[in-house]
Amino acid sequence: MPDITRTGTAKTETTTFREVMAEIVQRITEGPWGPGTLLPGEVELAEAFGCSRTTMNRALREVSELGFLDRKRKAGTRVRMAPIRQARFEMPVVRAEIEKTGAVYGYQLVSSAVVVAPEWLRLRMGLKARAHVVHLLCLHFADGVAFQLEDRWINAGALPQALQQDFTESGPNEWLVATVPFSEVEISFLAQAADAGMVAHLDHALGDPVFCVERATWWQNAAVTLVTLAHRRGYRMTTRY
Amino acid sequence: MPDITRTGTAKTETTTFREVMAEIVQRITEGPWGPGTLLPGEVELAEAFGCSRTTMNRALREVSELGFLDRKRKAGTRVRMAPIRQARFEMPVVRAEIEKTGAVYGYQLVSSAVVVAPEWLRLRMGLKARAHVVHLLCLHFADGVAFQLEDRWINAGALPQALQQDFTESGPNEWLVATVPFSEVEISFLAQAADAGMVAHLDHALGDPVFCVERATWWQNAAVTLVTLAHRRGYRMTTRY
DNA sequence: CAGTGGTCTAGACCACAAC
DNA sequence: TTGTGGTCTAGACCACTGG
């Protein structure tokens, strides 16, 4: 057996953990390692693949993160009976999402007000009684056609700068990500019946099914903002894996 | 903020990469490393944190995967101006989703038929003309209440066993994941108006907004199955990060 | 061209969990 | 108790890319 190890200058390319990953995935999806198979230990695999245990460990760890493997100490590495079906959606800023399709992005502030938080919002975000919030309605256009209606609440207690901010030229989202960049987020996808606001600004009839994304944001345990993004007819959020 | 530190009472004197991660994330979110900051090199950081460069590399890599950092050779490691907003949804098998809430899972086959694929399906999945498909309607219950309506098409050309399979006792999903375990998947989320089938089996009125998940699956470039999962009223798909 | 991250290695100790 | 994965280390070479 010729020496294939890393220092060799042979034509055999160095064994990288990505190659090992690829081989493992292939053995799982097409090869001999069907669902439920118990894989050999790391040491044995490393020998068989001609790499160090460290490299094999990384390969197995990453394949595991892809959802194919289940790893437990002492129990070993086992091919999952069913892969972990996890969908990963990138949530770009609306502007980027629209411009990526080649369309021209447009923005319009529909309404802006400072109000006392309604009760449902206080409960939803954990606000104090009589907390003041900024309530915004904004429209995002793709090539002049309404694409998304943004209904946003900003907690003025946590973010008093929002009271002074001017949202007539650019949306609150872009201002927020620059101001409160890293925060805890809860995202929901849901189907909603079109209300008057959506009918007025999007191409919907009253009661039409509307695909909505709701995003609540906290920063250092304080509620920052809650936003509902209503999309135009036929919108779908898609991903592959 | 996700809990990065190891669960349990790790008391080791050695600096683990999770601790390093936690510290880095804290410096980014609350500390001195605001958006745009250029971090010191790995070697310098490793010294400062009292760990090896390998460990620091792993910590930085994982923080980077969380979406906080942007790493480039020669350019160095920089704090992102805006975090990568990505939502990650786990898509459990319905049974698991229902049983996780403590409810009792129930299943019922509504209808089953072998038909020639309609044109829209042929186009959607890339099937040959006159391809035969199995068309199933199934119901999933939580504590006896209809939870999800499954409208599934299976390509009999790619999966002839489906023609013999009996789906009266358990759903096609569980059979499929055991038969075609790892495949390429396209998932869409959308809002649909309730049709007659949904009205008949779920608690919907005609035209009600229904949250649907559509999943198309291929295996080795052959279309396997297309399924639409219609959910009951008020269903939301939620995730935190 | 040179600096930074990307990765590999060999060896070691440890934590968890199955037996 | 013991086997398996989890992780750390020190040192090394390499690949990409900014200046």
Coordinates of C-alpha atoms (C1' of nucleotides) in Angstrom, one line a residue:
Chain A
M1 CA 0.0 0.0 0.0
P2 CA 1.6 3.3 -1.1
D3 CA 1.7 6.1 1.4
I4 CA -1.2 8.3 0.7
T5 CA -0.8 10.5 3.8
R6 CA -0.8 14.2 3.6
T7 CA 2.9 14.8 3.1
G8 CA 3.1 12.7 0.1
T9 CA 3.5 14.3 -3.3
A10 CA 1.8 11.5 -5.1
K11 CA -0.9 12.2 -7.6
T12 CA -3.5 11.1 -5.0
E13 CA -5.0 14.3 -3.7
T14 CA -4.7 14.8 0.0
T15 CA -7.5 13.5 2.0
T16 CA -9.5 16.4 3.1
F17 CA -12.5 16.2 5.5
R18 CA -14.7 17.4 2.7
E19 CA -13.8 14.4 0.6
V20 CA -14.4 12.1 3.5
M21 CA -17.7 13.8 4.0
A22 CA -18.7 13.3 0.4
E23 CA -17.8 9.6 0.5
I24 CA -19.7 9.1 3.8
V25 CA -22.8 10.9 2.4
Q26 CA -22.6 8.8 -0.7
R27 CA -22.4 5.6 1.3
I28 CA -25.4 6.6 3.2
T29 CA -27.6 7.8 0.3
E30 CA -26.5 5.2 -2.3
G31 CA -24.1 2.8 -0.8
P32 CA -24.0 0.2 1.8
W33 CA -24.9 2.3 4.8
G34 CA -28.6 2.2 4.9
P35 CA -30.8 3.7 7.6
G36 CA -30.0 2.3 11.0
T37 CA -26.6 1.1 10.1
L38 CA -24.1 1.3 13.0
L39 CA -20.8 2.8 11.6
P40 CA -17.4 1.6 12.7
G41 CA -15.7 3.7 15.3
E42 CA -13.7 6.8 14.5
V43 CA -10.4 5.1 14.8
E44 CA -11.3 2.3 12.5
L45 CA -12.8 4.6 9.9
A46 CA -9.8 6.9 10.0
E47 CA -7.6 4.0 9.2
A48 CA -9.8 2.8 6.4
F49 CA -10.0 6.3 4.9
G50 CA -6.3 7.0 5.4
C51 CA -6.7 10.1 7.5
S52 CA -6.2 11.1 11.1
R53 CA -8.9 10.5 13.7
T54 CA -9.2 14.3 14.0
T55 CA -10.1 14.6 10.4
M56 CA -12.5 11.7 10.5
N57 CA -14.1 13.3 13.6
R58 CA -14.7 16.5 11.8
A59 CA -16.1 14.8 8.8
L60 CA -18.5 12.8 10.9
R61 CA -19.5 15.8 13.0
E62 CA -20.4 17.8 9.9
V63 CA -22.3 14.9 8.3
S64 CA -24.1 14.6 11.5
E65 CA -25.0 18.3 11.4
L66 CA -26.5 17.7 8.0
G67 CA -28.9 15.5 9.7
F68 CA -27.8 12.1 8.4
L69 CA -26.1 10.7 11.5
D70 CA -26.9 10.3 15.2
R71 CA -23.8 10.2 17.4
K72 CA -23.7 9.1 21.0
R73 CA -20.8 8.4 23.2
K74 CA -20.3 4.7 23.8
A75 CA -23.3 3.9 21.6
G76 CA -21.4 4.9 18.5
T77 CA -22.4 6.6 15.2
R78 CA -25.6 5.4 13.6
V79 CA -27.3 6.4 10.4
R80 CA -30.6 8.0 11.2
M81 CA -33.8 6.1 10.3
A82 CA -35.2 9.3 9.0
P83 CA -33.1 12.3 8.2
I84 CA -33.8 15.4 10.3
R85 CA -35.9 17.4 7.9
Q86 CA -34.8 20.9 8.6
A87 CA -35.5 23.7 6.3
R88 CA -33.3 26.7 6.4
F89 CA -34.6 29.9 5.1
E90 CA -32.5 33.0 4.5
M91 CA -34.5 36.0 5.5
P92 CA -33.0 38.8 3.5
V93 CA -34.0 42.4 3.9
V94 CA -36.9 43.0 1.6
R95 CA -34.9 45.4 -0.5
A96 CA -32.3 42.6 -1.2
E97 CA -35.0 40.1 -1.9
I98 CA -36.6 42.3 -4.5
E99 CA -33.4 43.5 -6.1
K100 CA -32.2 39.9 -6.4
T101 CA -35.0 39.3 -8.9
G102 CA -33.8 42.1 -11.0
A103 CA -36.7 44.3 -10.1
V104 CA -36.5 47.9 -9.0
Y105 CA -37.1 48.4 -5.3
G106 CA -39.5 51.0 -4.1
Y107 CA -40.6 52.1 -0.6
Q108 CA -43.4 54.1 0.8
L109 CA -44.4 55.1 4.3
V110 CA -48.2 54.7 4.6
S111 CA -48.7 55.8 8.2
S112 CA -46.8 56.5 11.3
A113 CA -48.0 57.1 14.8
V114 CA -47.0 57.0 18.4
V115 CA -49.5 55.3 20.6
V116 CA -50.0 53.5 23.9
A117 CA -49.4 49.8 23.3
P118 CA -52.7 47.9 22.9
E119 CA -53.2 45.1 25.3
W120 CA -52.5 42.2 22.9
L121 CA -49.2 43.8 22.0
R122 CA -48.3 44.3 25.6
L123 CA -49.0 40.6 26.2
R124 CA -47.2 39.5 23.1
M125 CA -44.1 41.4 23.7
G126 CA -44.1 41.7 27.5
L127 CA -44.4 45.4 27.7
K128 CA -45.3 47.5 30.7
A129 CA -48.7 49.0 31.1
R130 CA -49.0 52.3 29.3
A131 CA -45.9 51.6 27.3
H132 CA -45.5 53.8 24.3
V133 CA -44.9 52.3 20.9
V134 CA -44.3 53.6 17.4
H135 CA -46.7 52.1 14.9
L136 CA -45.7 52.1 11.3
L137 CA -47.3 50.9 8.1
C138 CA -44.9 50.6 5.1
L139 CA -45.1 49.4 1.6
H140 CA -42.4 47.7 -0.4
F141 CA -42.6 47.7 -4.2
A142 CA -41.1 45.6 -6.9
D143 CA -41.1 47.4 -10.2
G144 CA -43.8 49.7 -8.9
V145 CA -46.1 46.8 -7.8
A146 CA -46.8 46.4 -4.2
F147 CA -44.9 43.4 -2.9
Q148 CA -45.1 43.5 0.8
L149 CA -47.0 45.3 3.5
E150 CA -45.1 45.9 6.7
D151 CA -47.0 46.5 9.9
R152 CA -44.5 47.3 12.6
W153 CA -44.5 48.2 16.2
I154 CA -41.4 49.6 17.9
N155 CA -41.0 49.7 21.7
A156 CA -40.2 53.4 22.4
G157 CA -39.2 52.5 25.9
A158 CA -36.4 50.3 24.7
L159 CA -35.6 52.4 21.6
P160 CA -36.4 56.1 22.3
Q161 CA -34.4 57.1 19.2
A162 CA -37.2 55.6 17.1
L163 CA -39.4 58.6 18.1
Q164 CA -37.1 61.0 16.3
Q165 CA -36.3 58.8 13.4
D166 CA -37.7 59.7 10.0
F167 CA -39.1 56.7 8.1
T168 CA -40.4 58.5 5.0
E169 CA -37.4 57.8 2.9
S170 CA -36.2 54.3 4.0
G171 CA -37.9 51.6 6.0
P172 CA -37.5 50.9 9.7
N173 CA -36.0 47.5 9.0
E174 CA -32.8 48.9 7.6
W175 CA -32.6 51.4 10.4
L176 CA -33.2 48.7 13.0
V177 CA -30.6 46.3 11.8
A178 CA -28.0 49.0 11.9
T179 CA -29.1 50.2 15.4
V180 CA -29.9 46.9 17.1
P181 CA -27.8 44.5 15.1
F182 CA -27.8 41.3 17.1
S183 CA -30.8 40.3 19.0
E184 CA -33.0 37.4 19.9
V185 CA -35.7 36.7 17.3
E186 CA -38.8 34.7 17.1
I187 CA -40.2 34.1 13.6
S188 CA -43.5 32.6 12.6
F189 CA -45.0 31.8 9.3
L190 CA -48.8 31.8 9.0
A191 CA -51.7 32.2 6.7
Q192 CA -54.0 35.1 7.4
A193 CA -57.2 36.4 5.9
A194 CA -56.7 39.7 4.2
D195 CA -57.9 42.6 6.3
A196 CA -58.8 46.1 5.2
G197 CA -55.1 47.3 5.2
M198 CA -54.0 44.5 3.0
V199 CA -56.9 45.0 0.6
A200 CA -56.1 48.7 0.3
H201 CA -52.4 48.2 -0.4
L202 CA -51.9 44.8 -1.8
D203 CA -53.7 43.0 -4.6
H204 CA -56.0 41.2 -2.3
A205 CA -59.7 40.9 -1.8
L206 CA -61.1 40.9 1.7
G207 CA -60.6 37.5 3.3
D208 CA -58.1 36.3 0.7
P209 CA -55.4 34.0 2.1
V210 CA -52.3 36.0 2.7
F211 CA -48.9 34.5 3.5
C212 CA -47.5 36.4 6.5
V213 CA -44.2 36.4 8.3
E214 CA -44.3 37.6 11.9
R215 CA -41.1 38.5 13.6
A216 CA -40.6 39.5 17.2
T217 CA -37.3 40.8 18.4
W218 CA -35.8 41.2 21.8
W219 CA -32.5 42.7 22.9
Q220 CA -31.0 42.1 26.3
N221 CA -34.4 40.8 27.5
A222 CA -36.2 44.0 26.4
A223 CA -38.8 43.8 23.6
V224 CA -37.6 45.9 20.6
T225 CA -40.0 45.4 17.8
L226 CA -42.8 43.2 16.4
V227 CA -43.5 43.2 12.7
T228 CA -45.9 41.4 10.4
L229 CA -45.0 41.2 6.8
A230 CA -47.9 40.5 4.5
H231 CA -47.1 39.3 1.0
R232 CA -48.8 39.7 -2.3
R233 CA -50.9 37.0 -3.9
G234 CA -49.3 33.7 -4.7
Y235 CA -46.2 34.4 -2.8
R236 CA -44.3 31.3 -1.6
M237 CA -41.2 31.0 0.5
T238 CA -39.1 28.2 -1.0
T239 CA -35.9 26.4 -0.1
R240 CA -34.1 23.3 -1.2
Y241 CA -31.8 20.9 0.6
Chain B
M1 CA -29.5 34.6 22.6
P2 CA -28.8 30.9 22.2
D3 CA -27.2 29.2 25.1
I4 CA -23.7 28.3 24.0
T5 CA -22.2 27.2 27.2
R6 CA -22.1 23.6 27.9
T7 CA -25.0 22.2 29.9
G8 CA -24.1 20.8 33.2
T9 CA -21.4 21.9 35.6
A10 CA -18.3 21.8 33.6
K11 CA -15.6 22.7 35.9
T12 CA -12.6 22.0 33.8
E13 CA -9.8 24.5 34.1
T14 CA -9.1 24.2 30.4
T15 CA -10.7 26.7 28.2
T16 CA -13.2 25.0 26.0
F17 CA -14.2 26.4 22.6
R18 CA -17.7 26.9 23.9
E19 CA -16.6 29.2 26.6
V20 CA -14.5 31.1 24.0
M21 CA -17.5 31.2 21.7
A22 CA -19.7 32.6 24.5
E23 CA -17.2 35.3 25.3
I24 CA -16.8 36.3 21.7
V25 CA -20.6 36.5 21.1
Q26 CA -20.9 38.6 24.2
R27 CA -18.2 40.9 23.1
I28 CA -20.1 41.3 19.8
T29 CA -23.5 41.7 21.2
E30 CA -22.8 43.8 24.3
G31 CA -19.1 44.4 24.4
P32 CA -16.5 46.3 22.6
W33 CA -16.8 44.5 19.3
G34 CA -19.5 46.4 17.5
P35 CA -20.6 45.8 13.9
G36 CA -17.7 46.3 11.5
T37 CA -15.0 45.6 14.0
L38 CA -11.9 43.9 12.6
L39 CA -10.9 41.2 15.1
P40 CA -7.3 40.4 15.9
G41 CA -5.8 37.4 14.2
E42 CA -6.3 33.9 15.5
V43 CA -2.8 33.6 17.0
E44 CA -3.2 36.8 18.9
L45 CA -6.7 35.9 20.1
A46 CA -5.6 32.4 21.1
E47 CA -2.9 33.9 23.3
A48 CA -5.2 36.4 24.8
F49 CA -7.8 33.7 25.6
G50 CA -5.2 31.2 26.8
C51 CA -6.0 28.5 24.4
S52 CA -4.5 26.9 21.3
R53 CA -5.0 28.4 17.9
T54 CA -6.9 25.2 16.9
T55 CA -9.4 25.9 19.6
M56 CA -9.7 29.6 18.8
N57 CA -10.1 28.6 15.1
R58 CA -13.0 26.4 16.0
A59 CA -14.7 29.0 18.2
L60 CA -14.4 31.6 15.5
R61 CA -15.6 29.2 12.8
E62 CA -18.7 28.3 14.8
V63 CA -19.5 31.9 15.8
S64 CA -19.1 32.7 12.1
E65 CA -21.7 30.0 11.3
L66 CA -24.0 31.6 13.7
G67 CA -24.0 34.5 11.3
F68 CA -22.0 37.0 13.4
L69 CA -18.7 37.0 11.7
D70 CA -17.3 37.3 8.2
R71 CA -14.0 35.6 7.7
K72 CA -11.6 36.0 4.8
R73 CA -8.1 34.9 4.3
K74 CA -5.7 37.7 4.4
A75 CA -8.5 40.2 5.2
G76 CA -9.1 38.7 8.6
T77 CA -12.2 38.3 10.7
R78 CA -14.7 41.1 10.8
V79 CA -18.0 41.5 12.7
R80 CA -20.9 41.6 10.2
M81 CA -22.7 44.8 9.8
A82 CA -26.0 43.0 9.9
P83 CA -26.3 39.4 11.1
I84 CA -27.4 36.8 8.6
R85 CA -31.1 36.5 9.2
Q86 CA -31.7 32.8 8.7
A87 CA -34.6 30.9 10.1
R88 CA -34.2 27.2 10.6
F89 CA -37.3 25.0 10.9
E90 CA -37.2 21.5 12.0
M91 CA -39.7 19.5 9.9
P92 CA -40.6 16.5 12.0
V93 CA -42.8 13.7 10.9
V94 CA -46.4 14.7 11.7
R95 CA -46.7 11.9 14.2
A96 CA -43.7 13.2 16.1
E97 CA -45.0 16.7 16.0
I98 CA -48.3 15.7 17.4
E99 CA -47.0 13.4 20.1
K100 CA -44.5 16.0 21.2
T101 CA -47.4 18.1 22.4
G102 CA -48.7 15.2 24.5
A103 CA -51.6 14.5 22.2
V104 CA -52.6 11.1 20.9
Y105 CA -51.8 10.7 17.2
G106 CA -54.4 9.3 14.9
Y107 CA -54.3 8.4 11.2
Q108 CA -56.9 7.8 8.5
L109 CA -56.6 7.1 4.8
V110 CA -59.3 9.1 3.0
S111 CA -58.8 8.0 -0.5
S112 CA -56.3 6.1 -2.7
A113 CA -56.1 5.8 -6.4
V114 CA -53.7 5.0 -9.3
V115 CA -54.1 7.5 -12.1
V116 CA -52.3 9.0 -15.0
A117 CA -50.4 12.1 -13.8
P118 CA -52.3 15.3 -14.6
E119 CA -50.4 17.7 -16.7
W120 CA -49.6 20.2 -14.0
L121 CA -48.1 17.4 -12.0
R122 CA -46.0 16.2 -14.9
L123 CA -44.7 19.7 -15.4
R124 CA -44.1 20.2 -11.7
M125 CA -42.2 17.0 -11.2
G126 CA -40.7 16.4 -14.6
L127 CA -42.6 13.2 -15.3
K128 CA -43.0 11.5 -18.7
A129 CA -46.2 11.6 -20.6
R130 CA -48.7 9.0 -19.4
A131 CA -46.7 8.4 -16.3
H132 CA -48.7 6.6 -13.6
V133 CA -48.9 8.0 -10.1
V134 CA -50.5 7.0 -6.8
H135 CA -52.7 9.7 -5.4
L136 CA -53.4 9.6 -1.7
L137 CA -55.5 11.7 0.7
C138 CA -54.7 11.1 4.3
L139 CA -55.7 12.7 7.6
H140 CA -53.6 13.1 10.7
F141 CA -55.4 13.7 14.0
A142 CA -54.3 15.1 17.3
D143 CA -56.5 13.8 20.1
G144 CA -59.1 12.9 17.6
V145 CA -59.2 16.3 16.0
A146 CA -58.1 16.7 12.4
F147 CA -54.7 18.3 12.5
Q148 CA -53.3 18.0 9.0
L149 CA -54.6 16.9 5.6
E150 CA -52.0 15.2 3.4
D151 CA -52.5 15.3 -0.4
R152 CA -49.8 13.1 -1.8
W153 CA -48.7 12.0 -5.3
I154 CA -46.1 9.2 -5.7
N155 CA -44.4 8.5 -8.9
A156 CA -45.1 4.8 -9.7
G157 CA -42.4 4.8 -12.3
A158 CA -39.7 5.6 -9.8
L159 CA -41.3 3.7 -7.0
P160 CA -43.4 0.7 -8.3
Q161 CA -43.5 -0.8 -4.8
A162 CA -45.9 2.0 -3.9
L163 CA -48.6 0.3 -6.1
Q164 CA -48.6 -2.7 -3.7
Q165 CA -48.2 -0.8 -0.5
D166 CA -51.1 -0.7 1.9
F167 CA -51.6 2.8 3.4
T168 CA -54.7 2.1 5.4
E169 CA -52.9 1.6 8.7
S170 CA -50.0 4.0 8.5
G171 CA -49.2 7.0 6.4
P172 CA -47.1 7.1 3.2
N173 CA -44.7 9.4 4.8
E174 CA -43.3 6.9 7.2
W175 CA -43.1 4.3 4.5
L176 CA -41.3 6.7 2.2
V177 CA -38.7 7.8 4.6
A178 CA -37.9 4.2 5.3
T179 CA -37.8 3.3 1.6
V180 CA -36.2 6.4 0.0
P181 CA -34.4 7.7 3.0
F182 CA -32.2 10.5 1.8
S183 CA -33.2 12.5 -1.2
E184 CA -33.2 16.0 -2.6
V185 CA -36.1 18.1 -1.3
E186 CA -37.7 21.4 -2.2
I187 CA -40.0 22.9 0.4
S188 CA -42.4 25.7 0.1
F189 CA -44.5 27.5 2.6
L190 CA -47.6 29.2 1.2
A191 CA -51.1 30.4 2.1
Q192 CA -53.9 28.8 0.2
A193 CA -57.7 29.2 0.0
A194 CA -59.5 26.2 1.5
D195 CA -60.8 23.9 -1.2
A196 CA -63.6 21.4 -0.9
G197 CA -61.3 18.7 0.4
M198 CA -60.0 20.9 3.2
V199 CA -63.4 22.0 4.1
A200 CA -64.6 18.4 4.3
H201 CA -61.8 17.2 6.5
L202 CA -60.4 20.2 8.4
D203 CA -62.2 22.8 10.4
H204 CA -62.3 25.3 7.5
A205 CA -64.9 27.2 5.6
L206 CA -64.6 27.4 1.8
G207 CA -62.0 30.0 0.9
D208 CA -60.5 30.3 4.4
P209 CA -56.7 31.0 4.6
V210 CA -54.9 27.7 5.1
F211 CA -51.2 27.4 5.9
C212 CA -49.7 24.8 3.6
V213 CA -46.4 23.1 3.2
E214 CA -45.5 21.7 -0.1
R215 CA -42.7 19.3 -0.4
A216 CA -41.3 17.8 -3.6
T217 CA -38.8 15.1 -3.5
W218 CA -36.3 13.6 -6.0
W219 CA -33.9 10.7 -5.7
Q220 CA -31.1 10.2 -8.1
N221 CA -32.7 12.8 -10.4
A222 CA -36.0 10.9 -10.5
A223 CA -39.1 12.5 -9.1
V224 CA -40.4 10.5 -6.2
T225 CA -43.2 12.3 -4.5
L226 CA -45.0 15.6 -4.2
V227 CA -47.1 16.3 -1.1
T228 CA -49.2 19.2 0.1
L229 CA -49.8 19.4 3.9
A230 CA -52.8 21.6 4.8
H231 CA -53.0 22.6 8.4
R232 CA -55.8 23.4 10.7
R233 CA -57.0 26.9 11.5
G234 CA -54.6 29.1 13.3
Y235 CA -51.6 26.9 12.7
R236 CA -48.3 28.7 12.7
M237 CA -44.8 27.4 12.1
T238 CA -42.5 29.0 14.6
T239 CA -38.8 29.1 15.4
R240 CA -36.4 31.2 17.5
Y241 CA -32.8 32.1 17.0
Chain C
dC1 C1' 4.5 38.8 -2.1
dA2 C1' 3.2 38.2 2.5
dG3 C1' -0.4 37.8 6.0
dT4 C1' -4.4 35.5 7.4
dG5 C1' -7.5 31.8 7.8
dG6 C1' -8.1 26.6 6.4
dT7 C1' -6.8 22.3 7.4
dC8 C1' -4.1 18.1 8.7
dT9 C1' -1.6 15.3 12.2
dA10 C1' -0.4 12.5 16.3
dG11 C1' -1.1 12.0 20.8
dA12 C1' -3.6 12.7 24.9
dC13 C1' -7.2 13.2 28.4
dC14 C1' -11.9 13.4 29.6
dA15 C1' -17.2 12.8 29.8
dC16 C1' -20.9 10.3 29.0
dA17 C1' -23.6 6.2 28.7
dA18 C1' -24.3 1.4 27.8
dC19 C1' -23.3 -2.9 29.9
Chain D
dT1 C1' -16.4 -0.8 34.2
dT2 C1' -15.2 0.3 29.6
dG3 C1' -15.8 1.7 24.9
dT4 C1' -17.0 5.6 22.1
dG5 C1' -17.3 10.2 20.9
dG6 C1' -15.8 15.2 22.5
dT7 C1' -12.2 18.1 22.8
dC8 C1' -7.5 20.2 23.5
dT9 C1' -2.7 20.9 22.1
dA10 C1' 1.5 22.1 19.5
dG11 C1' 3.3 22.3 15.2
dA12 C1' 3.1 22.3 10.4
dC13 C1' 2.0 23.2 5.5
dC14 C1' -1.1 25.2 2.3
dA15 C1' -4.5 28.4 -0.3
dC16 C1' -6.4 32.4 -1.0
dT17 C1' -6.3 37.2 -1.5
dG18 C1' -5.3 42.1 -0.3
dG19 C1' -1.8 45.4 -0.8

